[in-house]
Coordinates of C-alpha atoms in Angstrom, one line a residue:
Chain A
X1 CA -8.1 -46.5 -11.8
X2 CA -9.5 -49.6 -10.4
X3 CA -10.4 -47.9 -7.6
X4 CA -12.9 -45.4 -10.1
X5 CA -14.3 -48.8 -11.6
X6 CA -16.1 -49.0 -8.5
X7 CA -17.9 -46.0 -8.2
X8 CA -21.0 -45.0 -9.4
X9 CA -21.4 -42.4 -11.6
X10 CA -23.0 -39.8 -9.9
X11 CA -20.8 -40.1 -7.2
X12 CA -17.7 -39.3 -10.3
X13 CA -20.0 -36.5 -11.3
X14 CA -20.2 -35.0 -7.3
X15 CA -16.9 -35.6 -7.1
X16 CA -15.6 -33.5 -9.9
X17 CA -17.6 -30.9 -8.7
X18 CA -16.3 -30.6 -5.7
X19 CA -12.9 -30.9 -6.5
X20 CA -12.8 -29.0 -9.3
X21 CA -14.9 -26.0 -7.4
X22 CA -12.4 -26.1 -5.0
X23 CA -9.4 -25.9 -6.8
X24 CA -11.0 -23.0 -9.1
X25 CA -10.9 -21.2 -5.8
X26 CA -7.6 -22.5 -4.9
X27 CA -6.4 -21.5 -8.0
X28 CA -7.7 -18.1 -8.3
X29 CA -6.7 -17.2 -4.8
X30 CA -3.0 -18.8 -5.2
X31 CA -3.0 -16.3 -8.6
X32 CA -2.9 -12.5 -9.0
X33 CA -5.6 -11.4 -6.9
X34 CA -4.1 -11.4 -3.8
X35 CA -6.5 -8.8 -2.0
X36 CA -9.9 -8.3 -2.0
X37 CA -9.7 -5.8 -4.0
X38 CA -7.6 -6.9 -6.7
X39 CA -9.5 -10.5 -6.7
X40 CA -12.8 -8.0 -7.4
X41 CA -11.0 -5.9 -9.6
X42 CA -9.9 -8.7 -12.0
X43 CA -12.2 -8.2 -14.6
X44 CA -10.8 -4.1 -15.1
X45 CA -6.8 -5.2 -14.9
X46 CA -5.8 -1.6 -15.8
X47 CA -7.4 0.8 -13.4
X48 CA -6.7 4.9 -14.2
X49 CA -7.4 6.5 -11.2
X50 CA -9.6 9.4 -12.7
X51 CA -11.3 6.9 -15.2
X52 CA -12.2 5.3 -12.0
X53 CA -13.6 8.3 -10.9
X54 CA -15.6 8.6 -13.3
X55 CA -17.1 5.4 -13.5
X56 CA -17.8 4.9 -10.1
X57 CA -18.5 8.5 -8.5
X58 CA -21.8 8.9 -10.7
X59 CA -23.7 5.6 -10.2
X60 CA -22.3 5.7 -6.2
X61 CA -22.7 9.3 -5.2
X62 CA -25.0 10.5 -7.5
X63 CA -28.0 8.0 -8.1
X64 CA -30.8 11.0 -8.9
X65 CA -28.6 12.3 -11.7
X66 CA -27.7 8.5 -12.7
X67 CA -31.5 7.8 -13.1
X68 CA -31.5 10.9 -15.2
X69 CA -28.5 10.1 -17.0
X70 CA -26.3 13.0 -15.9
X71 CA -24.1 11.3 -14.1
X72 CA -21.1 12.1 -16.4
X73 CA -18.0 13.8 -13.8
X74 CA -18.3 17.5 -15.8
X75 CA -13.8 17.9 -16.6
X76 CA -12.8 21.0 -15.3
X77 CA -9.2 22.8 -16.4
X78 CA -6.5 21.6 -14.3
X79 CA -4.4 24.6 -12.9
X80 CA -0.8 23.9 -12.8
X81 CA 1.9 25.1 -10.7
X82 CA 5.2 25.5 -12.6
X83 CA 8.5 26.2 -11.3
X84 CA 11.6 27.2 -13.2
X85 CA 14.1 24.3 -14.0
X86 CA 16.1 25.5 -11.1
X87 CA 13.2 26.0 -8.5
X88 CA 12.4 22.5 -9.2
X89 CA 15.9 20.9 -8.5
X90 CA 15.8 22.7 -5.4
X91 CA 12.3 22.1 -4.2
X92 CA 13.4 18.7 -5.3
X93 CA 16.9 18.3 -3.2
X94 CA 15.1 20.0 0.0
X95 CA 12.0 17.4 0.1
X96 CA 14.6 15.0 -0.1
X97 CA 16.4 16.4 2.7
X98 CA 13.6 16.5 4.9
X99 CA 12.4 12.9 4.3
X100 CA 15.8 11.3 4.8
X101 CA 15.5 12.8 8.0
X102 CA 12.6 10.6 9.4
X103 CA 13.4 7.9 10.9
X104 CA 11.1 5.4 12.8
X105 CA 11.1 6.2 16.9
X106 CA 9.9 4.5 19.5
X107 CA 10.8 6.7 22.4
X108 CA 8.0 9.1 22.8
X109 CA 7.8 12.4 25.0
X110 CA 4.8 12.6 26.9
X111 CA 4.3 16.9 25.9
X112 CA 1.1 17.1 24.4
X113 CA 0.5 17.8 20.6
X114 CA -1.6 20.6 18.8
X115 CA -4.9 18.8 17.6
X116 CA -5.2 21.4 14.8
X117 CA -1.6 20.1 13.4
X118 CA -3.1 16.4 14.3
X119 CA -6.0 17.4 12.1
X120 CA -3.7 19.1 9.1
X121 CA -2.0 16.4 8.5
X122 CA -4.9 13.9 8.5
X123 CA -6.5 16.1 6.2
X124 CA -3.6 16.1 4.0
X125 CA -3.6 12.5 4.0
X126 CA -6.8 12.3 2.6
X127 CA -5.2 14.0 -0.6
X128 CA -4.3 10.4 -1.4
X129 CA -5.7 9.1 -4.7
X130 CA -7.6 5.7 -4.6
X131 CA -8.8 3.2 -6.7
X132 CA -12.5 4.8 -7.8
X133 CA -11.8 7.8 -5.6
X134 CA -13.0 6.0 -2.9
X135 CA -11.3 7.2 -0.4
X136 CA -11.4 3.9 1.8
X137 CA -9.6 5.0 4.9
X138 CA -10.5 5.9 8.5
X139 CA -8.4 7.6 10.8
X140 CA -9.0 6.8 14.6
X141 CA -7.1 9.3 16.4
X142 CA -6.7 8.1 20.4
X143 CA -5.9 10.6 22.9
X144 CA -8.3 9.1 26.0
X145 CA -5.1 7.7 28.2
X146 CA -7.9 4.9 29.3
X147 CA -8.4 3.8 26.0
X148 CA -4.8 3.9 25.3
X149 CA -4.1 1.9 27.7
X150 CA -6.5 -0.8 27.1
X151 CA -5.3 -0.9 23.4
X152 CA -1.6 -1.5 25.3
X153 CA -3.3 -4.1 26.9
X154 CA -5.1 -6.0 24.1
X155 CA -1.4 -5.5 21.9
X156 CA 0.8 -6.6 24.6
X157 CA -1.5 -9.2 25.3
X158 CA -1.2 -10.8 21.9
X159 CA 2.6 -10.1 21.8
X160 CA 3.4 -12.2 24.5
X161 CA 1.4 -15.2 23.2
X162 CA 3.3 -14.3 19.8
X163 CA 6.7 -14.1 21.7
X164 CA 6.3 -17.2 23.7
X165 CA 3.8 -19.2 21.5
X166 CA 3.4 -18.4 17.9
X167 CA 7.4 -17.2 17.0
X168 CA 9.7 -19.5 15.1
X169 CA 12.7 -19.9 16.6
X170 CA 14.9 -17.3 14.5
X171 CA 12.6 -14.6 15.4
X172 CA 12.9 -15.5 19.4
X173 CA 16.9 -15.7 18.8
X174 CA 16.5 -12.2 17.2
X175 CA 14.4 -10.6 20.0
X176 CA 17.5 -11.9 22.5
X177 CA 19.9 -10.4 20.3
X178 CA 17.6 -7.3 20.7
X179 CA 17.3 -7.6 24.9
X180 CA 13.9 -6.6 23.6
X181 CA 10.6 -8.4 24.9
X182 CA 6.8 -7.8 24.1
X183 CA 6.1 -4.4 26.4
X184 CA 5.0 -1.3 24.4
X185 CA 5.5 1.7 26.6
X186 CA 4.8 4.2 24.0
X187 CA 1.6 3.3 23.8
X188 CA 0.4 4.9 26.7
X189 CA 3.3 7.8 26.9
X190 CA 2.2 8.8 22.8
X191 CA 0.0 12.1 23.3
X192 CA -1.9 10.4 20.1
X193 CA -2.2 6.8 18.6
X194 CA -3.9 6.9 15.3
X195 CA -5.4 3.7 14.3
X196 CA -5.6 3.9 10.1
X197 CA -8.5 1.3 8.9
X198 CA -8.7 0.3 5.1
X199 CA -12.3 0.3 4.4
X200 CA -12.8 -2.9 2.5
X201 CA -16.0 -2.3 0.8
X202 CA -18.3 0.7 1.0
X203 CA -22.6 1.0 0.8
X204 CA -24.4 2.4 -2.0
X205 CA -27.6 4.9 -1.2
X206 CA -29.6 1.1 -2.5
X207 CA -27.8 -0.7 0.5
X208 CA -25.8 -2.9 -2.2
X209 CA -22.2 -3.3 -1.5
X210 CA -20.0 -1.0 -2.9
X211 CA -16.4 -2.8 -4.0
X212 CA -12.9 -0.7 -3.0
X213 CA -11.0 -1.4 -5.7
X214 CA -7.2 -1.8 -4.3
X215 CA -8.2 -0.5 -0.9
X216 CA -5.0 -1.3 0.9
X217 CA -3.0 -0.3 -1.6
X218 CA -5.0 3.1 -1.5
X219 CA -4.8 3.3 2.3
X220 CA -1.1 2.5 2.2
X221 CA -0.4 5.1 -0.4
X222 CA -2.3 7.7 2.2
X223 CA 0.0 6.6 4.9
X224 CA 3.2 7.3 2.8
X225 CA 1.6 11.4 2.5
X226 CA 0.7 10.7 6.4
X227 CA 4.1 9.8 7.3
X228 CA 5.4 12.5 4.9
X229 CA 2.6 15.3 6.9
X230 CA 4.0 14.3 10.0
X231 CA 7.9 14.4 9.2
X232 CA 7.5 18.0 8.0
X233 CA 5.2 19.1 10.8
X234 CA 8.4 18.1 13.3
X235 CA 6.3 14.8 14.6
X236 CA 7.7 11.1 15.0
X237 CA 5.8 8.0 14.7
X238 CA 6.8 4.1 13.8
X239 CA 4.9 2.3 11.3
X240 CA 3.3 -1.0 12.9
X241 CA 1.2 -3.6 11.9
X242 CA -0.9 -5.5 14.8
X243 CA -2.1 -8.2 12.6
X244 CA -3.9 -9.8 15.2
X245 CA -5.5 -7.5 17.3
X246 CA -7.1 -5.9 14.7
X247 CA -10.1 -7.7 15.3
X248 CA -9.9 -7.0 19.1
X249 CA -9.1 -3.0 18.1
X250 CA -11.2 -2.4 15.8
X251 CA -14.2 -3.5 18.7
X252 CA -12.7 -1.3 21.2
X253 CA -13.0 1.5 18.7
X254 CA -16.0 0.5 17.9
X255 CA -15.2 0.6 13.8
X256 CA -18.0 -1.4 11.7
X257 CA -17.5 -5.1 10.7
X258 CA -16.1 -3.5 7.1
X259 CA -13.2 -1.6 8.6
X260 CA -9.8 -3.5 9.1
X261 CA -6.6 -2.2 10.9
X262 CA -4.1 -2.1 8.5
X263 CA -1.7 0.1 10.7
X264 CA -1.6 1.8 14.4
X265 CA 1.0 4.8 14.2
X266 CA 2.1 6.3 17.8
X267 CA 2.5 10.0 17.4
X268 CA 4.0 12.7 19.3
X269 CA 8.0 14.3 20.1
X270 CA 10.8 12.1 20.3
X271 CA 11.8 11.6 24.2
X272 CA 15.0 13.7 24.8
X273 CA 16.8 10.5 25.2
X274 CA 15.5 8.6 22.2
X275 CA 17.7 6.3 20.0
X276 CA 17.5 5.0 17.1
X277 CA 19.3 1.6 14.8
X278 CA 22.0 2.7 13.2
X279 CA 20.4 2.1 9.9
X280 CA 21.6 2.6 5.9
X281 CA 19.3 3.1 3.2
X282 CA 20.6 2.0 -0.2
X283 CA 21.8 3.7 -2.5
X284 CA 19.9 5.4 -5.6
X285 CA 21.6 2.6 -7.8
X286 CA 20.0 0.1 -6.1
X287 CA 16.5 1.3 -6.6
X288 CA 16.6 3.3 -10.3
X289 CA 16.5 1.6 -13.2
X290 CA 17.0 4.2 -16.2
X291 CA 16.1 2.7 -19.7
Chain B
X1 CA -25.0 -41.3 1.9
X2 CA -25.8 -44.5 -0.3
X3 CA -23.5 -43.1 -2.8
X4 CA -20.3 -43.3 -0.2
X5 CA -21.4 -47.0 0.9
X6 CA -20.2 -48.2 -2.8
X7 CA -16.9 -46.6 -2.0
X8 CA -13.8 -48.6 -1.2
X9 CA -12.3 -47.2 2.3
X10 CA -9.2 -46.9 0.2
X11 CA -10.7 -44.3 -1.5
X12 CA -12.6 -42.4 0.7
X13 CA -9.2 -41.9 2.4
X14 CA -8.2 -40.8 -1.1
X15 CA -11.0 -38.0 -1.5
X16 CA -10.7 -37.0 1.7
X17 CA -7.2 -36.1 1.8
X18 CA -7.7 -34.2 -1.5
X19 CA -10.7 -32.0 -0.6
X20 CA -9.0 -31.5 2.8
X21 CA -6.2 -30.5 1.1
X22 CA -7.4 -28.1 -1.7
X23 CA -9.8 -26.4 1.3
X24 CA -7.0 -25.7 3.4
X25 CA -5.3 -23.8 0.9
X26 CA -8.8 -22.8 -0.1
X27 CA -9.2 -21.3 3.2
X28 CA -6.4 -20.4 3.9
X29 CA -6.1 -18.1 0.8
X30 CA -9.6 -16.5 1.4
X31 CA -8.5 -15.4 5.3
X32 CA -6.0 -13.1 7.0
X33 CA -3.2 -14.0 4.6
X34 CA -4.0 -11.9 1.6
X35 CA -0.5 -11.2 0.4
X36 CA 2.7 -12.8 0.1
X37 CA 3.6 -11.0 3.2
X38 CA 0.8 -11.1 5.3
X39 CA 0.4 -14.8 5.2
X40 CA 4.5 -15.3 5.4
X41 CA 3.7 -13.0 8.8
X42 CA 1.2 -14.5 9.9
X43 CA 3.5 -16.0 12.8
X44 CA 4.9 -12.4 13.9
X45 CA 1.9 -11.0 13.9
X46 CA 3.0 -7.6 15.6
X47 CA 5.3 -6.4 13.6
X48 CA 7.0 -2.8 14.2
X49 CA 9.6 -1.7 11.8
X50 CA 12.6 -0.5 13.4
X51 CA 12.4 -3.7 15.8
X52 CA 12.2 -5.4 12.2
X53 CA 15.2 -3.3 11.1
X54 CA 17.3 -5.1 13.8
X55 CA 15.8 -8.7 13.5
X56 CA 16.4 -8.9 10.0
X57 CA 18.9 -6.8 8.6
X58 CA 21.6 -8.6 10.8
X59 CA 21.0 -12.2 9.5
X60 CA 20.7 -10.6 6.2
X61 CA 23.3 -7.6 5.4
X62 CA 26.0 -9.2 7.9
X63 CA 26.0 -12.5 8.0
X64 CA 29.8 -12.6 9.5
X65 CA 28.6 -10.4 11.8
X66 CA 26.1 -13.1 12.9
X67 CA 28.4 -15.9 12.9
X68 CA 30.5 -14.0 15.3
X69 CA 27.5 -13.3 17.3
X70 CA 28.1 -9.0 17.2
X71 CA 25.0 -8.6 14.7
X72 CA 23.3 -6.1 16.9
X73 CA 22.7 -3.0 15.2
X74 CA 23.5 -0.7 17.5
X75 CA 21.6 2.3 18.7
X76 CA 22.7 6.2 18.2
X77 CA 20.7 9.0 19.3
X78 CA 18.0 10.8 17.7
X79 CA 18.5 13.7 16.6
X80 CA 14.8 15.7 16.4
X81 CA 14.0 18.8 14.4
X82 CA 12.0 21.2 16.5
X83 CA 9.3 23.8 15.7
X84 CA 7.3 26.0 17.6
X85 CA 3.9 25.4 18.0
X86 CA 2.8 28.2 16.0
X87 CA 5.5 26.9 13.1
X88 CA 4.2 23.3 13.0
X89 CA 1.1 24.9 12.6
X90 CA 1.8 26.5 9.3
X91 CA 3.8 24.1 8.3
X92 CA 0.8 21.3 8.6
X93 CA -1.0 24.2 6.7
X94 CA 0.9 24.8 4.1
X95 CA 1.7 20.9 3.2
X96 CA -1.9 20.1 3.4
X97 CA -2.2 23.1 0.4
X98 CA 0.3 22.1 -1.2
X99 CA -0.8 18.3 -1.2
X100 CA -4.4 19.0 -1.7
X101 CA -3.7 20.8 -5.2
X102 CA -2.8 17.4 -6.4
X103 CA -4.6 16.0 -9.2
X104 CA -4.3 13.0 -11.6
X105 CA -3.7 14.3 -14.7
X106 CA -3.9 11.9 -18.1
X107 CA -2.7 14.8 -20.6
X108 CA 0.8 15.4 -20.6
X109 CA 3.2 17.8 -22.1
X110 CA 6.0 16.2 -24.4
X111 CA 8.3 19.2 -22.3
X112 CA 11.3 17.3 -21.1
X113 CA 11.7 17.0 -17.4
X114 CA 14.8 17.5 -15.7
X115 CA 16.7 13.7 -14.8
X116 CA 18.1 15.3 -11.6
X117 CA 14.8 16.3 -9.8
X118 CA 13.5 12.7 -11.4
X119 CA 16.3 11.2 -9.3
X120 CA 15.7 13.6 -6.0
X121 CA 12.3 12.3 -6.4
X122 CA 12.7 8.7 -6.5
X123 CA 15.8 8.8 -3.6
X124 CA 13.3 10.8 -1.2
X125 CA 10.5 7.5 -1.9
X126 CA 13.2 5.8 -1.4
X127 CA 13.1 6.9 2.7
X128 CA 9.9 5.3 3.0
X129 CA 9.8 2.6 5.9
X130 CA 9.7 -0.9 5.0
X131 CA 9.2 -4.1 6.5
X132 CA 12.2 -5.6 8.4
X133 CA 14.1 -2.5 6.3
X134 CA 14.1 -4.6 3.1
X135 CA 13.5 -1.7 1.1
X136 CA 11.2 -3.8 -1.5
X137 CA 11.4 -1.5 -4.3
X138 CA 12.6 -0.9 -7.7
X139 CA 11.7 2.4 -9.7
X140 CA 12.3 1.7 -13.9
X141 CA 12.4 5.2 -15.1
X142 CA 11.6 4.9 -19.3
X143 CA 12.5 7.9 -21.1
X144 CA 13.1 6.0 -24.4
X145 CA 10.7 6.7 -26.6
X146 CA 10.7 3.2 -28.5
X147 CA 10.2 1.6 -25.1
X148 CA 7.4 3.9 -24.0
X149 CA 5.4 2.8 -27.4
X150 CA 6.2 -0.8 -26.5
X151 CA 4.8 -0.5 -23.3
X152 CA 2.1 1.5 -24.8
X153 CA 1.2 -1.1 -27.0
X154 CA 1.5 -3.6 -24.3
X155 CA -1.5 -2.0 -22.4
X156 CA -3.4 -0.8 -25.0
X157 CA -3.1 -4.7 -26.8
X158 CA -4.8 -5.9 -22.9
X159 CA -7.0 -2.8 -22.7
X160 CA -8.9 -3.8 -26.1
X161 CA -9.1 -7.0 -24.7
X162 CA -10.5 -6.3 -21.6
X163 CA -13.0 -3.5 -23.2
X164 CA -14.4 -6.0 -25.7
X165 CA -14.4 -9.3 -24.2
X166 CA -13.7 -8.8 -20.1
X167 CA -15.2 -6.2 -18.7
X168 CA -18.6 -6.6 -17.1
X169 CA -22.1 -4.3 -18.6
X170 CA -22.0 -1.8 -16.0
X171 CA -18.3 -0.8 -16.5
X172 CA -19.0 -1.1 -20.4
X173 CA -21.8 1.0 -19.9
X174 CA -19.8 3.1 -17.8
X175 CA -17.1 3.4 -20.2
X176 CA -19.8 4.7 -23.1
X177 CA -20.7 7.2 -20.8
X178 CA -17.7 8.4 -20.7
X179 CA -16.8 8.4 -24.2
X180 CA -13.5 6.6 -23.8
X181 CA -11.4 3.6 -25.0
X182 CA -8.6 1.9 -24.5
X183 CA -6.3 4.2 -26.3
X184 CA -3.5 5.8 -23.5
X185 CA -2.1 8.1 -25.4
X186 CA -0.3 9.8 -22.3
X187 CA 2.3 6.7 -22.4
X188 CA 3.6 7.8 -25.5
X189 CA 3.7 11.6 -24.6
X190 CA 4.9 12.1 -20.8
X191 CA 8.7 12.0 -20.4
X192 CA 9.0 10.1 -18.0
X193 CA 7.3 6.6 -17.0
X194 CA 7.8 5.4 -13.7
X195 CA 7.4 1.4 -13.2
X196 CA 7.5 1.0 -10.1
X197 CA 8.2 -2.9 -8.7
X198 CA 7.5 -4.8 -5.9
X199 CA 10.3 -6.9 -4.7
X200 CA 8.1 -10.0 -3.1
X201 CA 11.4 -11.5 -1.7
X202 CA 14.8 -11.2 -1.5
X203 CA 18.3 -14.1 -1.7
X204 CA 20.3 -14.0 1.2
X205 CA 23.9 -14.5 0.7
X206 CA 23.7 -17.8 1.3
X207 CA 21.1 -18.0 -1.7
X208 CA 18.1 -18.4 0.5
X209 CA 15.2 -16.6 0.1
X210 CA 14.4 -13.6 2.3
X211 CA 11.1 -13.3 3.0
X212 CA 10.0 -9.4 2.3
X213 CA 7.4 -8.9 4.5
X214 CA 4.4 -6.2 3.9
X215 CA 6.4 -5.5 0.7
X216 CA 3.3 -4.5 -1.4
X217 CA 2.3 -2.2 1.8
X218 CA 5.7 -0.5 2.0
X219 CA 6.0 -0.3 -1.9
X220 CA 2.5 1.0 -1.7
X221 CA 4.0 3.3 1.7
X222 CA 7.1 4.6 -0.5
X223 CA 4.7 5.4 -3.9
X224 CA 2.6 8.0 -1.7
X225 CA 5.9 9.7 -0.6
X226 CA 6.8 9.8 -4.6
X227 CA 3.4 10.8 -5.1
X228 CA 3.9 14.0 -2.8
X229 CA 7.7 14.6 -4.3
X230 CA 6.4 15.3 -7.9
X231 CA 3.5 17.4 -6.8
X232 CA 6.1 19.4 -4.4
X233 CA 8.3 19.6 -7.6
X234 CA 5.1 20.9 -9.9
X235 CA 5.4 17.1 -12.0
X236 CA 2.2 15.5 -12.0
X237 CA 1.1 12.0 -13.1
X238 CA -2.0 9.8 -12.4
X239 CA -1.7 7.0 -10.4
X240 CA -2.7 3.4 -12.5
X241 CA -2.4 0.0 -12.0
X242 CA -1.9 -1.9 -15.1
X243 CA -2.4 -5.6 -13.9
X244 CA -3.2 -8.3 -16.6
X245 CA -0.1 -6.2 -18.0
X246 CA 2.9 -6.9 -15.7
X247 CA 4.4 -10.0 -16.7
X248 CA 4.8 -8.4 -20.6
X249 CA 6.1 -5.3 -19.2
X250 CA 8.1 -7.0 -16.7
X251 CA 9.7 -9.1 -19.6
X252 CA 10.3 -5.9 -21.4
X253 CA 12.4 -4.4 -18.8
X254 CA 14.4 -7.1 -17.9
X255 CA 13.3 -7.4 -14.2
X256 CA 13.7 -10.9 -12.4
X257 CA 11.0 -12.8 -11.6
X258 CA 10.8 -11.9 -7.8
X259 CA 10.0 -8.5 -9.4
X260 CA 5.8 -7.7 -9.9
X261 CA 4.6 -4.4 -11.0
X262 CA 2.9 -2.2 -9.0
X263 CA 2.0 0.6 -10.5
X264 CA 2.7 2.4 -13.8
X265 CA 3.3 6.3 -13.2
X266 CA 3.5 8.8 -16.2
X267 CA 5.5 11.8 -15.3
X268 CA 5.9 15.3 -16.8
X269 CA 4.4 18.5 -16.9
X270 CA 0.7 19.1 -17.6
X271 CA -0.3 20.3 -21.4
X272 CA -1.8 23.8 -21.3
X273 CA -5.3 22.5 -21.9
X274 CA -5.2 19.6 -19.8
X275 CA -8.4 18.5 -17.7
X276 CA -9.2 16.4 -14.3
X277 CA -12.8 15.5 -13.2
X278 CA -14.8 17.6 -10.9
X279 CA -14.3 15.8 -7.9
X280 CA -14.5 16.8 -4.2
X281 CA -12.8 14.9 -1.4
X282 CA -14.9 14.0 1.6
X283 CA -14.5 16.5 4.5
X284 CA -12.2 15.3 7.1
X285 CA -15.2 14.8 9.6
X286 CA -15.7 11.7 7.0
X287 CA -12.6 10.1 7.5
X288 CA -11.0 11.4 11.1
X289 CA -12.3 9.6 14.6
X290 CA -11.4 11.4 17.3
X291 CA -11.5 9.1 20.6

């Protein structure tokens, strides 16, 4: 306190500000909006996906019909598709079957794919809701062995600084354990490496941004149905996340300053030899709550 | 400049420290490290999930194992399911159909549901990959109906408030448009509401904490599988996020505290004269980038 005594006013006033803006931010950030989007979103906690819709299709996509207030989304029946009790179970049991079967692969045949089944099943991950409808995802699809290559590079690059630089010392124990080190052979054996970007805000026709609500969660939810497209289509991939080359990826591909690699999926059929860990999942129990 | 001249180096050492202070975690907050996970990542930066599977499970699910230095998880062969060209094909085709007849749908029969394809459905999200195989997820499936009008109240109660005191003019104005309120009648009428948490970490056997790394991404990863299992079963639902609202309803289900909610998911069959939005998805030539 007698340290205050000295200061001058204003300088108490500056001060405060300071601080006090800071740790608003601080605060905020260290709180529930962890992600653009939610931190945006915080004003509109419960988002419905179609009341999103609604709200944001018409001012965004429609700006004419705004001006002449039209710009209500017209609700149209929804046409079901019902199954008997019994259908259902079974429909049920047989998804189930085929997702258990996926498992994440990193040994790769080098036989090439069917683009129109690499197509499908991008298609059918753009089914995903999002928040606002969206639809804030990009799907680079890499078949150019060059530019394979050079993203091998760029992620092998960064892994090896990661492996011999940035890793605590648990995770370099593990990677022992493993015999496993920072090369990536898939990624040039993969007939296909798609590159999935969240877009993490959009433009409107007026050149204002445009905010995703919950874009990676959006984007994320799409890669579950991608994962789910290429499991029934008889495809393997593993689900990774290069943090840091995103930056470095995302200029290769040359993706807008907007986009932002939130996952790089190899695709293709399993080498003939491929393993996998001897993994469990856990039981229902341990997931379902019933109340 | 003449302000800091009255200051005491004491406490310009003072000041400094704190504004250092808050604006690392200022910046920090505001950069790469968006979630729990990312920023817990942040020194693995590459990380690819079955080589997580075998870094963490060990350490985690076998912690004898580790001490006696056999915590490999070993590797079996993959075993691929194979389709013709032509197969794969139809298969992408059909999904794609299948998948791109999903809607969200707000009006809900009160037609009971049967609890076995509810449990098929949440076992097959339960295959989605997570990071280091933590499988972060836990799916509260409320069928009683005095709990479903609790939780309705619980988001209606922050709906009103957001409506009249935190939403900003344009979603207001919005909102008119649309003739709606806060009123969410569907939670009272579907059979079935799935809460679906995120697990942000885990407690080792030791009682540590285990970091779950990505586990809003893989929750997010496992909810678009679940999304595609109740459309392949003819359930819908429409996807929401009811933020301000997940401590309360947390606290009403009796989940810990490492628990958040993700997303709220009514479930059931459609009522006859039940409505979506005219919406189109963007073509794929919008979100595919072939390279």
């Amino acid at each position: 306190m007698a340290v205050f005594s000295s200061l001058t006013p204003v300088f108490v006033a500056v001060l405060c500000v300071v601080v006090l803006y800071l740790f608003k931010n601080f605060s905020r950030s260290e709180g529930k909006g962890k992600t653009d989007a939610k931190s945006s979103v915080a004003a509109r906690p419960w988002v419905d996906e179609d009341l999103q819709d609604n709200t944001e299709i018409s001012p965004v996509e429609d700006d004419d019909a705004l001006a002449d207030g039209e710009d209500d989304v017209p609700h149209v029946p929804y046409v079901p598709v019902l199954y008997t009790p019994e259908v259902m179970l079974q429909r049920s049991r047989d998804f189930y079957t085929l997702l258990n079967a996926r498992r994440s692969v990193r040994f790769f045949s080098p036989e090439p794919v069917p683009r129109d089944v690499i197509e499908n099943i991008i298609r059918t991950a753009g089914t995903a809701p999002s928040g606002a409808h969206t639809e804030p995802w990009t799907f680079v699809v890499v078949e150019d062995p060059q530019t394979k290559h050079r993203i091998r590079e760029i992620v092998e690059e960064e892994e090896e600084i990661n492996y011999k630089q940035r890793m605590g010392e648990q995770w370099v124990n593990d990677l022992q354990r493993l015999r496993t080190n920072w090369v990536k052979e898939y990624l040039d054996v993969a007939p296909f490496l798609i590159l999935v970007f969240k877009r993490t805000f959009g433009l409107r026709p007026s050149g204002k941004k445009k905010t995703h609500y919950y874009n990676e969660i959006s984007v994320s939810i799409s890669c579950g149905i991608l994962l789910a497209a290429l499991q029934n289509a008889g495809l393997v991939t593993v689900t990774t996340t290069p943090l840091n080359c995103g930056p470095q990826l995302r200029q290769l591909l040359r993706r807008p300053p907007n986009e932002k690699l939130l996952m790089l999926l190899p695709v293709g059929f399993p080498a003939p030899d491929a393993t996998v860990p001897q993994l469990h999942r856990k039981p229902l129990e341990d997931i379902i709550v019933f109340v």
